Amino acid sequence: NAGVTQTPKFQVLKTGQSMTLQCAQDMNHEYMSWYRQDPGMGLRLIHYSVGAGITDQGEVPNGYNVSRSTTEDFPLRLLSAAPSQTSVYFCASRPGPGPYEQYFGPGTRLTVT
Amino acid sequence: DAKTTQPPSMDCAEGRAANLPCNHSTISGNEYVYWYRQIHSQGPQYIIHGLKNNETNEMASLIITEDRKSSTLILPHATLRDTAVYYCIFYGGATNKLIFGTGTLLAIQP
């Protein structure tokens, strides 16, 4: 299993540009989440999904969209990038609603100028 | 949302046991305590979780107080590779969200 994969690893955007951060998992996990981590800070939940077709907001959802059309993929869209969205983005997955371990991807480092 | 309180930083000598405390006074009866760690800027790594009883695995031990309002993660023989930010989280009950706090930066001293 590749686990949780994220692309790209690094990205530089100009203010106002849009882009999609990709996340995929090959473990057939129901639950997937997106977090952002600013320098020196903990992780903050952006959006999460409890299954294909079902998504919900986390702590900091503004400026981001998600969709979950398949179990494997959970892309995060930045609609109009702002410097405040400069961060490291982590995708995670876990099997379901029980007390399971959550698996994290390696992260995408995004800089918005 | 669920909140935990951890010291921002701790030191421990290499080879000694590292004891990381966490307060979670608002935890409810069906919520689990989880510990993760993040080494440098990698994705967080699961360590251990528990509900009421103490738990042990190959990485660490988790001691939960009887009233479940606090817990301690124990790394029995800390090495330099254990230097990381350690996050205590609780999850379960009515929420599907795994919310992280700011964690404890554990520095292992040679």
Short mmCIF file of C-alpha atoms in Angstrom, two decimals:
data_model
loop_
_atom_site.label_atom_id
_atom_site.label_comp_id
_atom_site.label_asym_id
_atom_site.label_seq_id
_atom_site.Cartn_x
_atom_site.Cartn_y
_atom_site.Cartn_z
CA ASN A 1 0.00 0.00 0.00
CA ALA A 2 1.19 3.50 -0.81
CA GLY A 3 -0.88 4.86 2.10
CA VAL A 4 -1.86 8.52 1.77
CA THR A 5 -0.27 10.37 -1.12
CA GLN A 6 -0.32 14.09 -1.83
CA THR A 7 0.65 16.11 -4.87
CA PRO A 8 2.35 18.42 -5.45
CA LYS A 9 5.01 18.51 -2.71
CA PHE A 10 5.68 22.21 -3.27
CA GLN A 11 3.70 24.95 -5.01
CA VAL A 12 4.06 28.70 -5.44
CA LEU A 13 0.98 30.69 -6.43
CA LYS A 14 0.30 34.33 -7.11
CA THR A 15 -2.51 36.04 -5.24
CA GLY A 16 -5.82 35.38 -6.95
CA GLN A 17 -4.78 32.18 -8.69
CA SER A 18 -6.69 28.97 -8.08
CA MET A 19 -5.39 25.45 -7.75
CA THR A 20 -6.26 21.99 -6.52
CA LEU A 21 -4.21 20.02 -4.01
CA GLN A 22 -4.55 16.31 -4.66
CA CYS A 23 -4.93 13.62 -2.00
CA ALA A 24 -5.41 9.90 -2.54
CA GLN A 25 -5.44 6.85 -0.29
CA ASP A 26 -5.40 3.17 -1.25
CA MET A 27 -6.56 1.72 2.08
CA ASN A 28 -10.33 1.92 1.36
CA HIS A 29 -10.77 4.34 4.26
CA GLU A 30 -14.14 6.00 4.72
CA TYR A 31 -12.92 9.12 6.50
CA MET A 32 -10.59 11.70 4.97
CA SER A 33 -9.53 15.13 6.22
CA TRP A 34 -7.54 18.19 5.24
CA TYR A 35 -5.44 20.16 7.74
CA ARG A 36 -3.25 23.21 7.43
CA GLN A 37 -0.23 23.97 9.58
CA ASP A 38 1.22 27.44 9.82
CA PRO A 39 4.80 27.99 11.04
CA GLY A 40 5.16 27.14 14.73
CA MET A 41 1.49 26.21 15.04
CA GLY A 42 -0.51 23.05 15.46
CA LEU A 43 -2.70 21.51 12.80
CA ARG A 44 -6.08 23.08 12.04
CA LEU A 45 -8.87 21.12 10.38
CA ILE A 46 -10.12 22.64 7.12
CA HIS A 47 -12.68 20.14 5.78
CA TYR A 48 -13.39 16.49 6.28
CA SER A 49 -15.41 13.72 4.65
CA VAL A 50 -17.07 10.68 6.20
CA GLY A 51 -17.64 8.92 2.87
CA ALA A 52 -18.06 9.44 -0.87
CA GLY A 53 -20.44 12.30 -1.48
CA ILE A 54 -20.37 13.54 2.13
CA THR A 55 -18.23 16.46 3.29
CA ASP A 56 -18.34 18.88 6.21
CA GLN A 57 -16.51 21.94 7.46
CA GLY A 58 -13.74 21.94 10.03
CA GLU A 59 -12.27 24.84 12.00
CA VAL A 60 -10.99 27.00 9.11
CA PRO A 61 -13.02 26.24 5.94
CA ASN A 62 -13.16 29.71 4.37
CA GLY A 63 -11.42 30.00 1.01
CA TYR A 64 -11.38 26.25 0.40
CA ASN A 65 -13.70 23.82 -1.34
CA VAL A 66 -13.73 20.03 -1.24
CA SER A 67 -15.63 17.22 -2.90
CA ARG A 68 -15.50 13.46 -2.51
CA SER A 69 -16.67 11.68 -5.63
CA THR A 70 -14.74 8.46 -4.90
CA THR A 71 -13.56 6.70 -1.74
CA GLU A 72 -9.93 7.08 -2.81
CA ASP A 73 -9.67 10.79 -3.66
CA PHE A 74 -10.28 13.96 -1.66
CA PRO A 75 -9.04 17.06 -3.51
CA LEU A 76 -8.79 20.47 -1.85
CA ARG A 77 -9.48 23.52 -4.03
CA LEU A 78 -8.21 27.00 -3.36
CA LEU A 79 -10.64 29.28 -5.16
CA SER A 80 -8.64 32.54 -5.13
CA ALA A 81 -5.33 32.17 -3.33
CA ALA A 82 -4.35 34.73 -0.69
CA PRO A 83 -1.04 35.19 1.16
CA SER A 84 -2.83 34.10 4.36
CA GLN A 85 -3.16 30.63 2.79
CA THR A 86 0.61 30.17 2.76
CA SER A 87 0.96 27.02 4.83
CA VAL A 88 1.75 23.32 4.82
CA TYR A 89 -1.29 21.23 3.97
CA PHE A 90 -1.73 17.68 5.25
CA CYS A 91 -4.28 15.16 4.08
CA ALA A 92 -5.26 12.28 6.36
CA SER A 93 -7.48 9.23 6.31
CA ARG A 94 -8.82 6.65 8.76
CA PRO A 95 -10.99 3.57 8.33
CA GLY A 96 -14.22 4.91 9.81
CA PRO A 97 -15.95 6.37 12.85
CA GLY A 98 -14.43 4.03 15.43
CA PRO A 99 -11.30 4.53 17.54
CA TYR A 100 -8.90 4.03 14.65
CA GLU A 101 -5.47 5.37 13.86
CA GLN A 102 -5.43 8.29 11.42
CA TYR A 103 -2.83 8.14 8.64
CA PHE A 104 -1.25 11.31 7.31
CA GLY A 105 0.24 12.17 3.96
CA PRO A 106 3.66 13.83 3.57
CA GLY A 107 2.23 17.32 3.09
CA THR A 108 2.13 20.03 0.42
CA ARG A 109 4.08 23.20 1.09
CA LEU A 110 2.19 26.13 -0.48
CA THR A 111 3.47 29.67 -0.81
CA VAL A 112 1.19 32.47 -2.03
CA THR A 113 2.95 35.67 -3.10
CA ASP B 1 -14.89 21.45 20.06
CA ALA B 2 -12.74 19.17 22.18
CA LYS B 3 -9.84 20.94 23.92
CA THR B 4 -6.75 19.62 25.62
CA THR B 5 -4.06 21.46 27.58
CA GLN B 6 -0.38 20.55 27.23
CA PRO B 7 2.83 22.29 28.29
CA PRO B 8 4.39 24.04 25.30
CA SER B 9 7.80 22.43 25.76
CA MET B 10 9.73 19.87 27.81
CA ASP B 11 13.27 18.53 28.00
CA CYS B 12 14.37 14.97 28.74
CA ALA B 13 17.80 13.35 28.93
CA GLU B 14 18.59 10.64 26.41
CA GLY B 15 17.96 7.17 27.85
CA ARG B 16 15.57 8.42 30.53
CA ALA B 17 11.79 8.08 30.51
CA ALA B 18 9.93 11.03 29.02
CA ASN B 19 6.59 11.74 30.72
CA LEU B 20 4.30 14.06 28.76
CA PRO B 21 1.18 15.30 30.57
CA CYS B 22 -2.16 16.28 29.10
CA ASN B 23 -5.28 17.73 30.71
CA HIS B 24 -8.65 16.99 29.13
CA SER B 25 -11.12 17.93 31.84
CA THR B 26 -14.06 18.23 29.39
CA ILE B 27 -13.70 14.73 27.98
CA SER B 28 -16.91 12.73 27.93
CA GLY B 29 -17.38 9.08 28.76
CA ASN B 30 -17.21 7.69 25.24
CA GLU B 31 -14.33 9.79 23.95
CA TYR B 32 -10.89 8.28 23.43
CA VAL B 33 -7.56 9.92 24.24
CA TYR B 34 -5.13 9.81 21.31
CA TRP B 35 -1.47 10.73 21.08
CA TYR B 36 0.32 11.67 17.88
CA ARG B 37 3.74 13.11 17.23
CA GLN B 38 5.22 15.21 14.46
CA ILE B 39 8.90 15.02 13.71
CA HIS B 40 10.20 18.19 12.06
CA SER B 41 7.77 19.03 9.25
CA GLN B 42 6.63 15.50 8.44
CA GLY B 43 3.03 14.33 8.66
CA PRO B 44 1.92 13.44 12.20
CA GLN B 45 2.47 9.86 13.32
CA TYR B 46 0.07 7.88 15.49
CA ILE B 47 1.49 6.69 18.82
CA ILE B 48 -1.25 5.23 21.01
CA HIS B 49 -4.83 5.70 22.17
CA GLY B 50 -7.01 4.61 25.09
CA LEU B 51 -10.44 4.98 26.66
CA LYS B 52 -10.24 4.14 30.37
CA ASN B 53 -7.52 1.58 30.93
CA ASN B 54 -3.82 2.13 30.68
CA GLU B 55 -2.37 1.04 27.35
CA THR B 56 1.07 -0.01 26.16
CA ASN B 57 2.50 -0.71 22.74
CA GLU B 58 5.96 -0.94 21.22
CA MET B 59 6.34 2.85 21.16
CA ALA B 60 4.89 4.09 24.44
CA SER B 61 2.61 3.69 27.43
CA LEU B 62 -0.52 5.71 28.12
CA ILE B 63 -1.66 6.29 31.69
CA ILE B 64 -5.20 7.68 32.08
CA THR B 65 -6.37 8.90 35.49
CA GLU B 66 -9.41 7.27 37.03
CA ASP B 67 -11.56 10.38 36.49
CA ARG B 68 -10.24 10.52 32.88
CA LYS B 69 -9.55 14.24 33.17
CA SER B 70 -5.86 13.85 32.43
CA SER B 71 -3.36 11.44 30.96
CA THR B 72 0.38 10.91 30.63
CA LEU B 73 2.29 9.57 27.65
CA ILE B 74 5.44 7.72 28.66
CA LEU B 75 8.34 7.08 26.31
CA PRO B 76 10.31 4.58 28.40
CA HIS B 77 13.82 5.13 27.00
CA ALA B 78 13.94 8.37 25.06
CA THR B 79 16.36 8.69 22.15
CA LEU B 80 17.36 11.70 20.09
CA ARG B 81 14.95 10.51 17.38
CA ASP B 82 12.07 11.08 19.81
CA THR B 83 12.56 14.84 19.57
CA ALA B 84 9.23 15.99 18.15
CA VAL B 85 5.99 17.84 18.86
CA TYR B 86 3.58 15.56 20.73
CA TYR B 87 -0.15 16.11 20.39
CA CYS B 88 -2.79 14.89 22.84
CA ILE B 89 -6.28 14.76 21.32
CA PHE B 90 -9.60 13.31 22.27
CA TYR B 91 -12.05 11.93 19.79
CA GLY B 92 -15.32 10.13 19.67
CA GLY B 93 -18.82 10.65 20.91
CA ALA B 94 -20.91 12.96 18.78
CA THR B 95 -18.10 14.42 16.71
CA ASN B 96 -16.45 12.99 13.61
CA LYS B 97 -13.66 15.53 13.77
CA LEU B 98 -10.13 14.95 15.02
CA ILE B 99 -9.04 18.34 16.35
CA PHE B 100 -5.38 18.99 17.13
CA GLY B 101 -4.10 21.52 19.68
CA THR B 102 -0.65 23.11 19.73
CA GLY B 103 1.13 20.16 21.38
CA THR B 104 4.31 19.82 23.46
CA LEU B 105 7.74 20.21 21.89
CA LEU B 106 9.83 17.46 23.48
CA ALA B 107 13.57 18.00 23.19
CA ILE B 108 15.78 15.02 24.01
CA GLN B 109 19.16 16.14 25.32
CA PRO B 110 22.28 13.99 24.68
#
